[in-house]
XYZ file of C-alpha atoms in Angstrom:
580
model
C -25.695 56.465 160.307
C -25.473 53.288 158.160
C -25.061 54.128 154.406
C -27.197 52.891 151.867
C -25.423 49.734 150.867
C -24.524 49.011 154.471
C -28.397 49.091 154.947
C -28.682 47.028 152.312
C -26.140 44.345 153.375
C -27.458 44.184 157.251
C -31.182 43.869 155.536
C -29.350 40.911 153.492
C -27.478 39.430 156.404
C -30.583 39.641 158.864
C -32.704 38.018 156.496
C -29.754 35.282 155.764
C -29.730 35.115 159.607
C -33.816 34.446 159.816
C -33.473 31.847 157.023
C -30.577 29.845 158.967
C -32.515 29.842 162.231
C -35.523 28.646 160.418
C -33.215 25.842 159.060
C -31.992 25.124 162.131
C -35.102 25.290 164.065
C -37.480 23.504 161.752
C -35.852 19.979 162.142
C -36.337 19.942 165.880
C -39.816 21.116 165.620
C -40.586 18.257 162.957
C -38.945 16.039 165.448
C -41.264 17.303 168.422
C -44.217 16.808 166.141
C -43.083 13.362 165.017
C -42.752 11.913 168.331
C -45.804 13.643 169.509
C -47.678 11.667 166.986
C -45.516 8.610 167.665
C -47.181 8.659 171.191
C -50.588 8.761 169.965
C -50.314 6.151 167.561
C -48.419 3.845 169.867
C -51.497 4.312 172.382
C -53.652 3.253 169.589
C -51.605 0.267 168.697
C -51.407 -1.006 172.201
C -55.249 -0.593 172.236
C -55.444 -2.704 168.932
C -53.077 -5.261 170.605
C -55.176 -5.302 173.919
C -58.239 -5.819 171.938
C -56.851 -9.000 170.185
C -55.516 -10.389 173.339
C -58.588 -10.153 175.266
C -60.798 -11.879 172.428
C -57.699 -14.311 172.223
C -58.075 -15.045 176.021
C -61.962 -14.941 175.998
C -61.421 -18.521 174.369
C -60.468 -19.660 177.583
C -63.730 -19.420 179.813
C -65.716 -19.964 176.560
C -63.885 -23.637 176.026
C -64.607 -23.916 180.144
C -68.200 -23.037 179.663
C -68.829 -25.338 176.954
C -67.159 -28.086 178.724
C -69.100 -27.541 181.994
C -72.773 -28.325 182.555
C -75.613 -25.809 182.312
C -75.352 -24.395 185.785
C -76.444 -20.760 185.801
C -74.025 -20.081 188.669
C -70.963 -21.636 187.322
C -67.859 -19.991 188.137
C -66.702 -20.406 184.436
C -69.950 -18.614 183.421
C -69.233 -15.488 185.578
C -65.528 -15.506 184.346
C -66.798 -15.799 180.780
C -69.040 -12.508 181.327
C -66.334 -10.709 183.084
C -63.863 -11.383 179.857
C -66.765 -10.108 177.411
C -66.998 -7.158 179.293
C -63.211 -6.719 179.551
C -63.116 -7.125 175.394
C -66.036 -5.136 174.524
C -64.577 -2.111 176.722
C -61.198 -2.223 175.152
C -63.385 -2.561 171.775
C -64.884 0.716 172.774
C -61.684 2.336 173.543
C -60.014 1.492 170.298
C -62.832 2.706 168.209
C -62.620 6.171 170.157
C -59.046 6.463 170.174
C -58.982 5.579 166.529
C -61.744 7.966 165.754
C -59.940 10.849 167.650
C -56.430 10.075 166.129
C -57.308 10.090 162.286
C -56.276 13.132 160.105
C -56.806 13.459 156.722
C -54.186 11.598 155.079
C -54.565 8.577 157.595
C -55.931 5.876 155.022
C -54.541 3.279 157.182
C -56.217 4.450 160.109
C -59.624 5.155 158.272
C -59.724 1.716 157.048
C -59.166 0.138 160.415
C -61.805 2.063 161.833
C -64.149 1.127 159.251
C -63.584 -2.654 159.817
C -64.512 -1.998 163.404
C -68.364 -2.513 163.130
C -68.176 -5.595 160.954
C -65.807 -6.949 163.639
C -68.277 -6.217 166.169
C -71.053 -8.195 164.388
C -68.813 -11.139 164.087
C -67.777 -11.326 167.679
C -71.313 -10.977 168.482
C -72.220 -14.364 166.035
C -69.095 -16.052 167.649
C -70.270 -15.512 171.232
C -74.102 -16.629 169.991
C -72.643 -19.640 168.991
C -70.405 -20.329 171.965
C -73.887 -19.794 174.226
C -75.702 -21.985 172.089
C -73.250 -24.899 172.368
C -72.857 -24.170 176.087
C -76.862 -24.439 176.467
C -76.975 -27.883 175.276
C -76.666 -30.784 177.511
C -73.618 -32.386 177.715
C -74.986 -35.657 175.893
C -76.040 -33.285 173.260
C -72.744 -31.532 172.519
C -70.501 -33.162 169.723
C -66.881 -32.384 169.020
C -67.857 -30.727 165.720
C -70.194 -28.213 167.189
C -67.383 -27.240 169.735
C -65.227 -26.945 167.098
C -67.405 -25.039 165.188
C -68.067 -22.427 167.985
C -64.051 -22.462 168.873
C -63.569 -21.908 164.949
C -65.968 -18.717 165.104
C -63.631 -17.117 167.418
C -60.714 -17.927 165.750
C -62.324 -16.250 162.840
C -62.852 -12.779 164.839
C -59.140 -12.681 165.776
C -58.316 -13.466 162.425
C -60.310 -10.551 161.172
C -59.092 -8.360 163.898
C -55.399 -8.973 162.336
C -55.762 -6.244 159.639
C -56.762 -3.780 162.154
C -53.904 -4.377 164.413
C -51.544 -4.766 161.340
C -52.832 -1.360 160.263
C -52.238 0.388 163.494
C -48.828 -1.036 164.032
C -48.145 0.592 160.275
C -49.475 3.820 161.188
C -46.432 4.094 164.030
C -43.712 2.766 161.442
C -44.996 5.216 158.805
C -44.560 8.103 161.171
C -41.280 6.971 162.565
C -39.534 4.088 161.032
C -37.103 3.803 164.119
C -40.003 2.042 165.913
C -40.077 -0.627 163.359
C -38.471 -3.103 165.528
C -40.599 -2.714 168.672
C -43.677 -2.714 166.542
C -42.469 -6.067 165.283
C -41.661 -7.429 168.384
C -45.160 -6.673 170.017
C -46.721 -7.842 166.957
C -44.951 -11.208 167.208
C -45.633 -11.462 170.756
C -49.187 -11.057 169.903
C -49.043 -13.957 167.357
C -47.088 -16.144 169.917
C -50.114 -15.754 172.401
C -52.629 -16.331 169.840
C -50.988 -19.444 168.328
C -50.150 -21.161 171.871
C -53.910 -20.060 173.051
C -54.953 -21.935 169.872
C -53.288 -25.143 170.678
C -54.936 -25.368 173.844
C -58.468 -24.657 171.706
C -57.793 -27.548 169.311
C -57.737 -29.822 172.483
C -60.833 -28.761 174.073
C -63.327 -30.323 171.871
C -61.366 -33.607 172.374
C -61.275 -32.934 176.190
C -64.842 -32.405 176.491
C -66.318 -35.310 174.672
C -63.460 -37.500 175.873
C -62.769 -38.660 172.298
C -59.091 -39.092 170.988
C -57.578 -36.930 168.521
C -57.465 -38.123 165.028
C -54.682 -37.554 162.548
C -55.946 -34.269 161.080
C -56.393 -32.675 164.675
C -52.746 -34.032 165.629
C -51.279 -32.435 162.815
C -53.149 -29.078 163.471
C -51.638 -29.360 166.810
C -48.235 -30.147 165.355
C -48.324 -26.962 163.005
C -49.306 -24.489 165.651
C -46.599 -25.895 167.678
C -43.912 -25.481 165.074
C -45.348 -21.844 164.649
C -45.066 -21.259 168.342
C -41.342 -22.322 168.262
C -40.607 -20.286 165.270
C -41.714 -17.274 166.557
C -40.224 -17.995 169.841
C -36.836 -18.430 167.794
C -37.137 -14.974 166.162
C -37.871 -13.052 169.583
C -34.862 -14.994 171.118
C -32.924 -13.382 168.241
C -33.997 -9.827 167.984
C -35.473 -8.816 171.662
C -32.016 -7.803 173.078
C -30.736 -6.572 169.918
C -33.731 -3.707 169.402
C -34.828 -3.141 172.880
C -31.346 -2.940 174.769
C -33.751 -3.800 178.112
C -32.619 -6.193 180.886
C -35.966 -6.501 181.990
C -37.340 -7.370 178.764
C -34.744 -10.299 178.464
C -35.900 -11.411 182.037
C -39.387 -11.821 180.819
C -38.582 -13.568 177.865
C -36.792 -16.067 179.683
C -39.959 -16.511 181.841
C -42.299 -16.755 178.723
C -39.785 -19.370 177.689
C -40.135 -21.625 180.923
C -44.044 -20.868 181.224
C -44.532 -21.685 177.501
C -42.291 -24.826 178.120
C -44.637 -25.809 181.219
C -47.799 -25.130 178.809
C -46.418 -27.321 175.880
C -45.489 -29.841 178.428
C -49.292 -29.929 179.793
C -49.985 -30.223 175.778
C -48.036 -33.094 175.381
C -49.579 -35.141 178.298
C -53.059 -34.773 176.688
C -51.742 -35.832 173.336
C -50.007 -38.867 175.058
C -53.152 -39.926 176.625
C -55.032 -39.415 173.101
C -52.356 -41.634 171.266
C -52.344 -44.273 173.772
C -55.952 -44.757 174.256
C -56.146 -43.467 177.735
C -58.591 -41.570 179.712
C -57.694 -37.806 179.674
C -55.770 -36.557 182.635
C -58.005 -33.717 183.375
C -61.159 -31.946 182.037
C -61.767 -29.141 179.605
C -62.003 -26.611 182.618
C -59.076 -27.897 184.586
C -56.756 -28.053 181.357
C -57.814 -24.166 180.927
C -57.038 -23.221 184.533
C -53.726 -24.988 184.112
C -52.731 -23.589 180.619
C -53.938 -20.035 180.650
C -51.904 -18.695 183.456
C -48.805 -19.649 181.424
C -49.688 -17.060 178.833
C -49.589 -14.191 181.211
C -45.791 -13.327 180.885
C -46.238 -13.036 177.419
C -48.919 -10.362 177.907
C -46.533 -8.572 180.267
C -43.600 -8.792 177.974
C -45.597 -7.241 175.263
C -47.211 -4.213 177.625
C -43.469 -3.522 178.731
C -42.282 -3.266 175.012
C -45.136 -0.909 174.179
C -44.517 1.034 177.578
C -40.626 0.895 176.943
C -41.153 2.269 173.391
C -43.453 4.813 174.559
C -41.176 6.283 177.197
C -38.331 6.446 174.521
C -40.798 8.370 172.399
C -41.517 10.742 175.421
C -37.913 11.278 176.074
C -37.275 11.932 172.287
C -40.189 14.355 172.038
C -39.328 16.422 175.308
C -35.047 16.814 173.844
C -36.741 17.581 170.353
C -38.462 20.375 172.176
C -35.714 21.369 174.415
C -33.642 21.166 171.186
C -36.032 23.176 169.507
C -36.136 26.006 171.904
C -32.528 25.969 172.578
C -32.139 26.460 168.648
C -34.509 29.014 168.674
C -32.735 30.922 171.675
C -29.414 30.301 169.701
C -30.731 31.901 166.674
C -32.069 34.810 168.253
C -29.070 35.826 170.201
C -27.099 35.316 166.942
C -29.403 38.337 165.357
C -29.054 40.409 168.429
C -25.079 40.130 168.112
C -25.419 40.896 164.305
C -27.517 44.190 164.795
C -25.209 45.182 167.458
C -21.725 44.553 165.674
C -22.998 45.506 162.122
C -21.077 49.101 162.253
C -17.647 47.613 162.602
C -18.143 43.898 162.455
C -17.239 43.347 158.651
C -14.319 41.455 159.006
C -15.153 39.707 162.560
C -18.681 38.788 162.073
C -19.964 39.397 158.318
C -17.540 36.915 156.657
C -17.722 34.103 159.153
C -21.522 34.566 159.119
C -21.420 34.253 155.341
C -19.013 31.298 155.785
C -21.381 29.709 158.492
C -24.223 30.137 155.838
C -22.388 28.281 153.438
C -21.632 25.338 155.751
C -25.394 24.894 157.007
C -26.575 24.752 153.490
C -23.944 22.341 152.648
C -25.088 20.333 155.837
C -28.825 20.456 154.594
C -27.890 19.208 151.236
C -26.424 15.951 152.884
C -22.605 17.086 153.118
C -20.925 15.517 156.163
C -17.431 16.517 155.757
C -15.483 17.807 158.693
C -16.306 22.002 159.266
C -13.139 23.774 158.669
C -11.900 26.251 161.464
C -13.806 29.400 161.902
C -11.948 32.320 159.351
C -12.517 34.837 162.239
C -11.524 34.926 165.971
C -13.911 35.485 168.618
C -15.831 33.287 170.739
C -19.111 33.897 169.217
C -18.013 32.755 165.950
C -16.142 29.727 167.435
C -19.256 28.640 169.113
C -21.262 28.904 166.080
C -19.133 26.973 164.014
C -18.863 24.288 166.945
C -22.719 24.006 166.594
C -22.570 23.408 162.909
C -20.122 20.727 164.027
C -22.534 19.458 166.514
C -25.119 19.335 164.026
C -23.356 17.800 161.398
C -22.207 14.915 163.687
C -25.661 14.329 164.515
C -26.479 14.024 161.144
C -23.651 11.493 160.636
C -25.435 9.363 163.494
C -28.624 9.690 161.897
C -27.463 8.352 158.747
C -25.722 5.415 160.578
C -28.749 4.670 162.555
C -30.787 4.505 158.969
C -28.165 2.106 157.786
C -28.338 0.232 160.736
C -32.185 -0.204 160.289
C -31.732 -0.819 156.837
C -29.700 -3.914 157.516
C -32.117 -4.901 160.207
C -34.887 -4.614 157.706
C -33.188 -6.807 155.204
C -32.237 -9.537 157.594
C -35.944 -9.650 158.788
C -36.970 -9.672 155.306
C -34.673 -12.776 154.638
C -35.876 -14.422 157.622
C -39.652 -14.191 156.428
C -38.573 -15.745 152.960
C -36.439 -18.591 154.415
C -37.811 -21.982 155.381
C -36.801 -22.287 159.064
C -36.498 -26.072 159.106
C -34.395 -26.597 155.443
C -32.718 -23.239 155.232
C -34.306 -23.087 151.572
C -36.406 -20.164 150.314
C -40.240 -20.549 151.299
C -43.376 -20.103 149.771
C -43.605 -16.257 149.961
C -40.233 -16.127 148.054
C -41.775 -18.506 145.681
C -44.778 -16.257 144.929
C -42.608 -13.140 144.541
C -40.342 -14.897 141.902
C -43.753 -16.128 140.078
C -45.027 -12.166 140.436
C -41.774 -10.925 138.578
C -42.162 -13.690 135.807
C -45.757 -12.787 135.305
C -45.709 -8.906 135.001
C -47.188 -7.766 131.687
C -44.138 -5.892 130.489
C -41.824 -9.023 131.376
C -39.978 -10.164 128.687
C -36.968 -12.527 127.908
C -36.276 -16.353 127.447
C -38.353 -18.468 128.839
C -38.439 -19.846 132.796
C -37.856 -23.397 133.906
C -39.608 -25.180 136.891
C -39.194 -28.421 138.691
C -41.414 -29.366 141.088
C -40.860 -32.491 143.229
C -42.145 -33.967 146.343
C -41.186 -36.592 148.708
C -43.317 -39.844 148.157
C -44.872 -41.372 150.877
C -43.919 -38.695 153.263
C -47.243 -39.311 155.569
C -46.284 -42.704 155.846
C -42.874 -41.988 157.149
C -44.547 -39.292 159.793
C -46.939 -41.859 160.748
C -44.581 -44.814 161.381
C -41.768 -42.822 162.669
C -42.887 -39.560 163.811
C -42.777 -36.189 162.978
C -38.913 -35.553 164.123
C -38.177 -38.328 161.793
C -40.285 -36.697 158.923
C -38.199 -33.268 159.790
C -34.762 -34.897 159.511
C -36.004 -36.624 155.871
C -36.992 -33.084 154.776
C -33.664 -31.631 155.971
C -31.420 -34.587 154.397
C -33.327 -34.245 150.929
C -32.828 -30.482 151.090
C -29.130 -30.820 151.838
C -28.768 -33.485 148.970
C -30.673 -31.194 146.497
C -28.619 -28.169 147.621
C -25.102 -29.983 146.859
C -26.252 -30.229 143.415
C -27.384 -26.563 142.819
C -25.535 -23.312 142.334
C -25.460 -20.285 144.345
C -27.730 -18.641 141.606
C -30.475 -21.476 141.475
C -33.587 -20.509 143.192
C -34.284 -23.718 145.587
C -37.975 -23.565 147.532
C -39.642 -25.466 150.037
C -43.473 -23.976 149.260
C -45.347 -26.983 151.277
C -44.766 -29.721 153.757
C -42.948 -32.172 151.591
C -43.094 -30.178 148.177
C -40.141 -28.557 146.776
C -39.514 -26.108 143.778
C -36.518 -25.343 141.450
C -36.552 -22.538 139.329
C -34.395 -21.791 136.379
C -34.367 -18.145 134.827
C -33.582 -18.261 131.886
C -34.553 -21.856 131.407
C -31.840 -24.028 129.889
C -34.325 -26.165 127.951
C -36.621 -29.223 128.646
C -33.954 -31.656 127.750
C -31.252 -29.793 130.292
C -34.035 -29.579 132.589
C -34.953 -32.854 132.887
C -31.270 -34.256 132.776
C -31.395 -31.896 136.188
C -34.316 -33.662 137.517
C -33.063 -37.015 136.965
C -29.662 -36.000 138.674
C -31.723 -34.906 141.545
C -33.911 -37.845 141.807
C -30.999 -40.106 141.783
C -29.301 -38.091 144.500
C -32.166 -38.220 146.709
C -32.559 -42.186 145.794
C -29.152 -42.929 146.407
C -29.012 -44.146 150.074
C -31.383 -44.149 152.545
C -31.887 -41.178 155.289
C -30.776 -41.912 158.695
C -33.630 -40.642 161.111
C -32.456 -41.893 164.445
C -29.659 -44.142 165.925
C -29.611 -47.445 163.846
C -32.327 -46.527 161.870
C -32.452 -45.271 158.190
C -35.467 -45.160 155.801
C -35.461 -45.340 151.766
C -36.628 -41.980 150.328
C -37.632 -41.327 146.881
C -39.131 -38.171 144.987
C -41.495 -37.589 142.160
C -40.449 -34.623 139.427
C -42.530 -32.753 137.156
C -40.769 -30.499 134.633
C -42.006 -27.345 132.494
C -41.189 -24.005 130.952
C -42.996 -21.063 130.110
C -41.914 -17.524 128.483
C -42.426 -14.669 130.829
C -45.580 -12.440 130.529
C -49.142 -11.837 131.909
C -50.348 -15.090 133.716
C -47.137 -17.016 132.936
C -46.340 -18.153 136.401
C -49.814 -19.846 136.777
C -49.413 -21.440 133.300
C -45.671 -22.694 134.570
C -46.745 -23.628 137.630
C -49.978 -25.623 136.600
C -47.866 -27.712 133.900
C -44.996 -28.514 136.243
C -47.693 -29.839 138.776
C -49.722 -31.663 136.193
C -46.655 -33.243 135.165
C -45.506 -34.055 138.654
C -48.952 -35.853 139.405
C -48.469 -37.802 136.228
C -45.213 -39.042 137.410
C -46.856 -40.199 140.564
C -49.631 -41.739 138.751
C -47.069 -43.827 136.749
C -45.590 -45.366 139.902
C -43.640 -42.327 141.839
C -39.778 -42.056 141.645
C -39.567 -40.919 138.384
C -39.452 -37.814 136.025
C -42.253 -36.435 133.899
C -41.945 -33.453 131.559
C -44.668 -31.620 130.467
C -45.767 -30.119 126.921
C -45.124 -26.336 126.334
C -46.755 -24.002 128.894
C -46.910 -20.645 126.860
């Protein structure tokens, strides 16, 4: 019979074993729950992407119907009804899935669900406007009416974007390892939407047989630039994030089909600019361009399906690990109870040591596990299991570091202008927010705003490629005169900003602006072989102490000085009065 001391020791050991078992099983159980929840949230995210895609795709038959006659038996009209039914069904499924998938703390899901009724109303209003325009005779339809109807459908997709973002954020909040797949799927949705909008921008001109004006051509060019930017981002990250050869092959197909679609857009643009009749009608244009977007949808679905498959594998692995851990804990407990009478040296001491190692592991200690202090296969297996857990923790920490590096890389890309390599407007606004914090203190900040004189004339005369070369060369010359610590931003088409924190003083800032102005003016910019154009810039200089509202005052003062420089003849520097 065990002595009181031995019974007390046995009770303590059993209690410790149970505690250790809980510590071993709990991470696997949490992994299982997290991966199961990921599957549910991925399904909702996929449903939201599908709704956005179907509503975006609905513009195709809508455009065809508005370009067709008033034939009630039109194939375009029948197709439009089919697309609308599919979009409505997908929206109903999204509403149901969201309602079933929201828990008490799911604020993002609740906000997305609350936004859907208003989205339905907006979709109904947009469709009603499409039907109203389609009901008019061809002679009564104007390009402006058609654009307003198409703009209504654009607005529905824009209103759906926060819902899609919220459903994607739910996935990432639950498991940050899925951030890459969510971002790629969202980028592909954006790519399909922007590519589709290029076609929709051309439809009113095709229907009314009118040429595009400069504003409309600029809108097409801007959308095309966005498509190329997203495509470049996908090229850089699909293989890195997904490690899937099928996705890479699909991406190659997407590139080819997008190239075909953009080639068709170029045909229409060239006909418009040359004053020739358009080579095809709105319906024919839609019939040819829409199939080129389908590989995008296939690739997006593959990303989601692949991510869901990996979540299923992770869930099943976590479940198996949980059962194995539980079984190992139970076996260990039985062994402890059987060996208590004579196992002080062989069992109790090693177990105490094992307990210390696992607690250290739970605290984040990833050092190598020392050899078991007692002989026996059971103890060796226990310490080997601890080594496996420690190895997995090291691997998890390594994955976390990789995700942090990737997130930082994506953040830098989001704050960088793809054409010039400078910071973009988003980064400038972040700097401004920091300057405008109520608790911000310190010396004044200096700001130089400048833009390229007569830049539109360069674009109109020599083309947008020449304009891009001018932007790149101006950025290069300015960068050559700035330090690594200086903040240089392209915040608009031809607009740049130079932010100095702290400000060296208005006289020094003015001298800096004059030096930049001279560098830009110093020699013409070569825009093509044998052709160079003179380029000048106008500059506005201001400074303002930090504090609440400081950024607004600083930017306004520099902007007013910039406009004063332009009013006085351009290619000069104008300094604003104190902005504080």
